[in-house]
mmCIF file of C-alpha atoms and ligand atoms in Angstrom:
data_model
loop_
_atom_site.group_PDB
_atom_site.id
_atom_site.type_symbol
_atom_site.label_atom_id
_atom_site.label_comp_id
_atom_site.label_asym_id
_atom_site.label_seq_id
_atom_site.Cartn_x
_atom_site.Cartn_y
_atom_site.Cartn_z
ATOM 1 C CA MET A 30 -23.795 82.763 0.692
ATOM 2 C CA VAL A 31 -26.347 85.987 -0.194
ATOM 3 C CA ALA A 32 -25.540 89.363 1.842
ATOM 4 C CA THR A 33 -28.345 91.295 3.966
ATOM 5 C CA THR A 34 -27.568 93.555 6.997
ATOM 6 C CA ARG A 35 -25.921 96.454 6.346
ATOM 7 C CA ALA A 36 -22.662 94.686 7.673
ATOM 8 C CA ASP A 37 -22.791 91.758 5.372
ATOM 9 C CA LEU A 38 -22.992 94.211 2.329
ATOM 10 C CA LEU A 39 -20.635 96.689 3.809
ATOM 11 C CA ALA A 40 -18.182 93.552 3.678
ATOM 12 C CA ALA A 41 -18.937 92.473 0.603
ATOM 13 C CA CYS A 42 -17.367 95.445 -0.466
ATOM 14 C CA LEU A 43 -13.807 96.199 -1.020
ATOM 15 C CA LEU A 44 -11.916 99.102 -0.425
ATOM 16 C CA GLU A 45 -8.674 99.411 -3.149
ATOM 17 C CA GLU A 46 -6.165 102.032 -4.077
ATOM 18 C CA ALA A 47 -7.326 103.343 -7.574
ATOM 19 C CA SER A 48 -4.852 103.947 -10.923
ATOM 20 C CA TRP A 49 -5.285 105.601 -14.377
ATOM 21 C CA ARG A 50 -6.948 101.750 -15.627
ATOM 22 C CA ASP A 51 -10.066 102.763 -13.831
ATOM 23 C CA LEU A 52 -11.349 106.161 -15.797
ATOM 24 C CA ASN A 53 -13.459 104.246 -17.360
ATOM 25 C CA ALA A 54 -15.313 103.278 -14.516
ATOM 26 C CA LEU A 55 -14.799 106.572 -12.618
ATOM 27 C CA ARG A 56 -15.662 108.962 -15.591
ATOM 28 C CA TYR A 57 -19.152 106.692 -15.678
ATOM 29 C CA LEU A 58 -19.327 106.577 -11.547
ATOM 30 C CA GLU A 59 -18.383 110.625 -12.331
ATOM 31 C CA ARG A 60 -21.708 110.946 -14.613
ATOM 32 C CA VAL A 61 -24.341 109.372 -12.456
ATOM 33 C CA CYS A 62 -23.342 110.647 -9.144
ATOM 34 C CA PHE A 63 -22.820 114.209 -10.091
ATOM 35 C CA PRO A 64 -24.609 114.730 -13.267
ATOM 36 C CA LYS A 65 -24.263 118.988 -12.801
ATOM 37 C CA ASP A 66 -20.127 118.865 -11.751
ATOM 38 C CA VAL A 67 -19.241 116.807 -14.342
ATOM 39 C CA TRP A 68 -15.113 116.493 -14.852
ATOM 40 C CA PRO A 69 -13.300 117.660 -17.435
ATOM 41 C CA LEU A 70 -11.218 113.892 -18.831
ATOM 42 C CA TRP A 71 -7.832 115.849 -18.141
ATOM 43 C CA ASP A 72 -9.130 116.089 -14.385
ATOM 44 C CA LEU A 73 -10.548 112.881 -13.757
ATOM 45 C CA ILE A 74 -7.152 111.678 -15.666
ATOM 46 C CA GLY A 75 -5.409 114.020 -13.211
ATOM 47 C CA VAL A 76 -6.553 112.908 -9.647
ATOM 48 C CA LEU A 77 -5.934 108.623 -11.226
ATOM 49 C CA THR A 78 -2.093 109.633 -11.705
ATOM 50 C CA LEU A 79 -0.879 112.895 -10.173
ATOM 51 C CA PRO A 80 1.087 112.457 -7.355
ATOM 52 C CA ASN A 81 0.280 113.853 -4.421
ATOM 53 C CA VAL A 82 -3.084 112.143 -4.119
ATOM 54 C CA VAL A 83 -4.914 109.561 -2.358
ATOM 55 C CA ARG A 84 -7.151 107.117 -4.679
ATOM 56 C CA ILE A 85 -9.736 104.733 -3.514
ATOM 57 C CA LYS A 86 -11.955 102.420 -4.870
ATOM 58 C CA ALA A 87 -14.969 100.491 -3.543
ATOM 59 C CA VAL A 88 -14.988 97.479 -5.499
ATOM 60 C CA ALA A 89 -17.908 95.509 -5.328
ATOM 61 C CA ASP A 90 -19.766 92.308 -7.840
ATOM 62 C CA GLY A 91 -16.957 93.204 -9.661
ATOM 63 C CA GLN A 92 -16.998 96.806 -10.625
ATOM 64 C CA MET A 93 -16.101 100.356 -8.834
ATOM 65 C CA VAL A 94 -18.801 101.386 -7.391
ATOM 66 C CA GLY A 95 -17.415 103.728 -5.304
ATOM 67 C CA PHE A 96 -14.388 106.612 -5.326
ATOM 68 C CA ILE A 97 -12.338 109.181 -3.192
ATOM 69 C CA ALA A 98 -9.857 111.227 -3.844
ATOM 70 C CA GLY A 99 -7.955 113.218 -1.237
ATOM 71 C CA ASP A 100 -5.837 116.000 -2.791
ATOM 72 C CA ILE A 101 -2.708 116.784 -0.879
ATOM 73 C CA ARG A 102 -1.347 120.109 0.057
ATOM 74 C CA GLN A 103 1.301 120.388 2.567
ATOM 75 C CA ALA A 104 2.070 123.783 1.643
ATOM 76 C CA ASP A 105 -1.381 124.965 2.435
ATOM 77 C CA GLY A 106 -0.728 122.672 5.364
ATOM 78 C CA MET A 107 -4.490 120.902 4.374
ATOM 79 C CA SER A 108 -6.047 118.404 2.344
ATOM 80 C CA TYR A 109 -8.893 118.872 0.435
ATOM 81 C CA ILE A 110 -11.403 115.604 -0.240
ATOM 82 C CA ALA A 111 -11.420 116.271 -4.118
ATOM 83 C CA THR A 112 -14.310 114.435 -4.773
ATOM 84 C CA ILE A 113 -16.466 111.126 -3.001
ATOM 85 C CA GLY A 114 -19.360 109.641 -4.691
ATOM 86 C CA VAL A 115 -21.431 105.709 -4.090
ATOM 87 C CA LEU A 116 -23.248 104.734 -6.753
ATOM 88 C CA PRO A 117 -27.434 105.266 -6.212
ATOM 89 C CA GLU A 118 -28.285 101.290 -5.621
ATOM 90 C CA TYR A 119 -24.672 101.075 -3.948
ATOM 91 C CA ARG A 120 -25.476 103.955 -0.955
ATOM 92 C CA GLY A 121 -26.616 103.835 2.202
ATOM 93 C CA ARG A 122 -24.497 100.786 3.010
ATOM 94 C CA GLY A 123 -21.739 102.565 4.880
ATOM 95 C CA ILE A 124 -19.384 102.642 2.185
ATOM 96 C CA GLY A 125 -19.205 106.327 1.438
ATOM 97 C CA ALA A 126 -18.235 106.649 4.958
ATOM 98 C CA ALA A 127 -15.826 103.936 4.635
ATOM 99 C CA LEU A 128 -14.361 105.395 1.888
ATOM 100 C CA LEU A 129 -13.926 109.321 3.690
ATOM 101 C CA GLN A 130 -12.227 107.234 7.098
ATOM 102 C CA ALA A 131 -9.845 105.036 4.670
ATOM 103 C CA CYS A 132 -9.160 108.824 2.885
ATOM 104 C CA GLU A 133 -8.761 110.135 5.800
ATOM 105 C CA LYS A 134 -6.132 107.791 7.242
ATOM 106 C CA ARG A 135 -3.028 108.024 4.691
ATOM 107 C CA LEU A 136 -3.629 111.871 4.862
ATOM 108 C CA PRO A 137 -1.277 113.436 6.384
ATOM 109 C CA THR A 138 -1.991 117.105 7.573
ATOM 110 C CA LEU A 139 -3.845 117.752 10.682
ATOM 111 C CA THR A 140 -6.367 119.588 8.778
ATOM 112 C CA ILE A 141 -9.197 118.325 5.714
ATOM 113 C CA ARG A 142 -10.939 121.383 3.737
ATOM 114 C CA LEU A 143 -13.912 120.401 1.505
ATOM 115 C CA ASN A 144 -17.019 122.002 0.031
ATOM 116 C CA VAL A 145 -20.282 121.035 -0.924
ATOM 117 C CA ARG A 146 -23.749 122.358 -2.622
ATOM 118 C CA THR A 147 -25.926 123.643 0.150
ATOM 119 C CA THR A 148 -28.511 121.449 -0.601
ATOM 120 C CA ASN A 149 -26.702 118.766 -0.290
ATOM 121 C CA ASN A 150 -28.036 117.557 3.149
ATOM 122 C CA VAL A 151 -26.953 113.802 2.459
ATOM 123 C CA ALA A 152 -23.463 114.622 1.960
ATOM 124 C CA ILE A 153 -23.385 117.727 4.579
ATOM 125 C CA GLN A 154 -24.839 114.780 7.113
ATOM 126 C CA LEU A 155 -22.112 112.260 6.141
ATOM 127 C CA TYR A 156 -19.333 115.122 7.139
ATOM 128 C CA LEU A 157 -20.909 116.478 10.300
ATOM 129 C CA THR A 158 -20.986 112.899 11.073
ATOM 130 C CA TYR A 159 -17.280 112.329 10.677
ATOM 131 C CA GLY A 160 -16.579 115.672 12.926
ATOM 132 C CA TYR A 161 -16.283 118.137 9.556
ATOM 133 C CA GLN A 162 -17.360 121.039 10.719
ATOM 134 C CA LYS A 163 -19.239 124.424 8.889
ATOM 135 C CA ALA A 164 -16.311 126.951 7.798
ATOM 136 C CA GLY A 165 -17.378 129.077 5.558
ATOM 137 C CA LEU A 166 -19.718 130.559 2.498
ATOM 138 C CA TRP A 167 -18.703 130.288 -1.038
ATOM 139 C CA ARG A 168 -21.051 132.528 -2.713
ATOM 140 C CA LYS A 169 -22.497 131.126 -5.872
ATOM 141 C CA TYR A 170 -19.237 128.692 -6.761
ATOM 142 C CA TYR A 171 -21.053 126.185 -8.742
ATOM 143 C CA GLN A 172 -21.585 126.681 -12.671
ATOM 144 C CA ASP A 173 -24.819 126.903 -12.161
ATOM 145 C CA GLY A 174 -25.189 129.471 -9.118
ATOM 146 C CA GLU A 175 -25.461 127.338 -5.916
ATOM 147 C CA ASP A 176 -23.526 128.253 -3.489
ATOM 148 C CA ALA A 177 -20.877 125.946 -2.055
ATOM 149 C CA LEU A 178 -19.936 125.477 1.732
ATOM 150 C CA ILE A 179 -17.039 124.975 3.034
ATOM 151 C CA MET A 180 -16.055 122.500 5.946
ATOM 152 C CA GLU A 181 -13.574 121.707 7.314
ATOM 153 C CA LYS A 182 -11.998 118.591 10.086
ATOM 154 C CA LYS A 183 -9.284 119.367 12.329
ATOM 155 C CA ARG A 184 -7.651 116.288 13.853
HETATM 156 C C1 COA B 214 -22.971 111.258 0.211
HETATM 157 C C2 COA B 214 -22.797 109.879 -0.396
HETATM 158 C C3 COA B 214 -20.940 109.342 -0.619
HETATM 159 C C4 COA B 214 -22.633 108.788 0.905
HETATM 160 O O1 COA B 214 -22.742 107.442 0.135
HETATM 161 P P1 COA B 214 -23.413 106.523 1.196
HETATM 162 O O2 COA B 214 -22.395 105.255 0.602
HETATM 163 O O3 COA B 214 -24.805 106.309 0.483
HETATM 164 O O4 COA B 214 -22.691 107.036 2.957
HETATM 165 P P2 COA B 214 -22.939 105.983 3.736
HETATM 166 O O5 COA B 214 -23.880 104.610 3.584
HETATM 167 O O6 COA B 214 -21.630 105.501 4.306
HETATM 168 O O7 COA B 214 -23.699 106.874 4.761
HETATM 169 C C5 COA B 214 -23.018 107.438 5.965
HETATM 170 C C6 COA B 214 -23.483 108.794 6.344
HETATM 171 O O8 COA B 214 -24.836 109.600 6.021
HETATM 172 C C7 COA B 214 -25.143 110.110 6.200
HETATM 173 N N1 COA B 214 -26.049 109.733 5.230
HETATM 174 C C8 COA B 214 -26.030 108.691 4.134
HETATM 175 N N2 COA B 214 -27.156 108.349 3.623
HETATM 176 C C9 COA B 214 -28.508 109.617 4.204
HETATM 177 C C10 COA B 214 -30.095 109.935 3.698
HETATM 178 N N3 COA B 214 -30.082 108.969 2.585
HETATM 179 N N4 COA B 214 -30.035 110.737 4.339
HETATM 180 C C11 COA B 214 -29.679 111.358 4.911
HETATM 181 N N5 COA B 214 -27.507 110.968 5.548
HETATM 182 C C12 COA B 214 -27.404 110.226 5.057
HETATM 183 C C13 COA B 214 -25.887 109.797 7.086
HETATM 184 O O9 COA B 214 -25.111 110.722 7.911
HETATM 185 C C14 COA B 214 -24.736 108.128 7.169
HETATM 186 O O10 COA B 214 -24.120 107.906 8.540
HETATM 187 P P3 COA B 214 -25.129 107.147 9.006
HETATM 188 O O11 COA B 214 -25.313 105.075 8.348
HETATM 189 O O12 COA B 214 -24.369 106.352 10.202
HETATM 190 O O13 COA B 214 -26.272 107.692 9.137
HETATM 191 C C15 COA B 214 -23.386 109.448 -1.792
HETATM 192 O O14 COA B 214 -24.867 109.920 -1.564
HETATM 193 C C16 COA B 214 -23.451 110.279 -3.292
HETATM 194 O O15 COA B 214 -21.890 109.410 -3.999
HETATM 195 N N6 COA B 214 -23.909 111.567 -3.276
HETATM 196 C C17 COA B 214 -24.329 111.516 -4.500
HETATM 197 C C18 COA B 214 -22.127 112.619 -4.853
HETATM 198 C C19 COA B 214 -22.409 113.377 -3.838
HETATM 199 O O16 COA B 214 -23.004 114.360 -3.158
HETATM 200 N N7 COA B 214 -20.960 113.649 -3.211
HETATM 201 C C20 COA B 214 -20.830 114.046 -2.138
HETATM 202 C C21 COA B 214 -19.602 115.377 -3.017
HETATM 203 S S1 COA B 214 -19.686 116.790 -1.699
#
């Protein structure tokens, strides 16, 4: 059967625990999703291997098409969404929202934080839709000088 509706397309995508075996796929996804903010290789290895990180991949058509990592910082009393990305050709079918909700479910803290480029309206809209509120601004946080909007969800 060929998936056509948004629900069909989402159902054709599986959410699975990611591991170090996904390093190459994650390198590709991060390069495509974050051309201005490419993580060093060591950070990618860390996000796939360190303890206290929730790492979930979305798999469709036999490949990783989305990824999210949530960093649990019990000492700070909060968790951080460290990264979330979906390959462009798989966007707009609910994969980003599904990844965010699956990750949140596994984060033990009541507060979740993240930062996002102030011009990234699509991501900001995603976070607003799922209960995050604007909580601050870090001036010139990104390498090219753009500000970071801090968003926070309390549950
Ligand atoms: C942000 C991102 C992960 C969203 O992934 P996605 O799979 O397209 O998102 P979904 O289809 O689940 O959409 C979830 C919500 O995001 C918002 N959204 C998604 N696409 C949007 C668009 N083109 N315009 C406005 N809002 C949009 C909506 O609120 C949407 O909810 P709705 O479908 O109920 O309207 C994806 O665009 C991406 O990978 N962007 C590049 C990387 C990035 O910027 N990551 C965030 C860094 S902080």
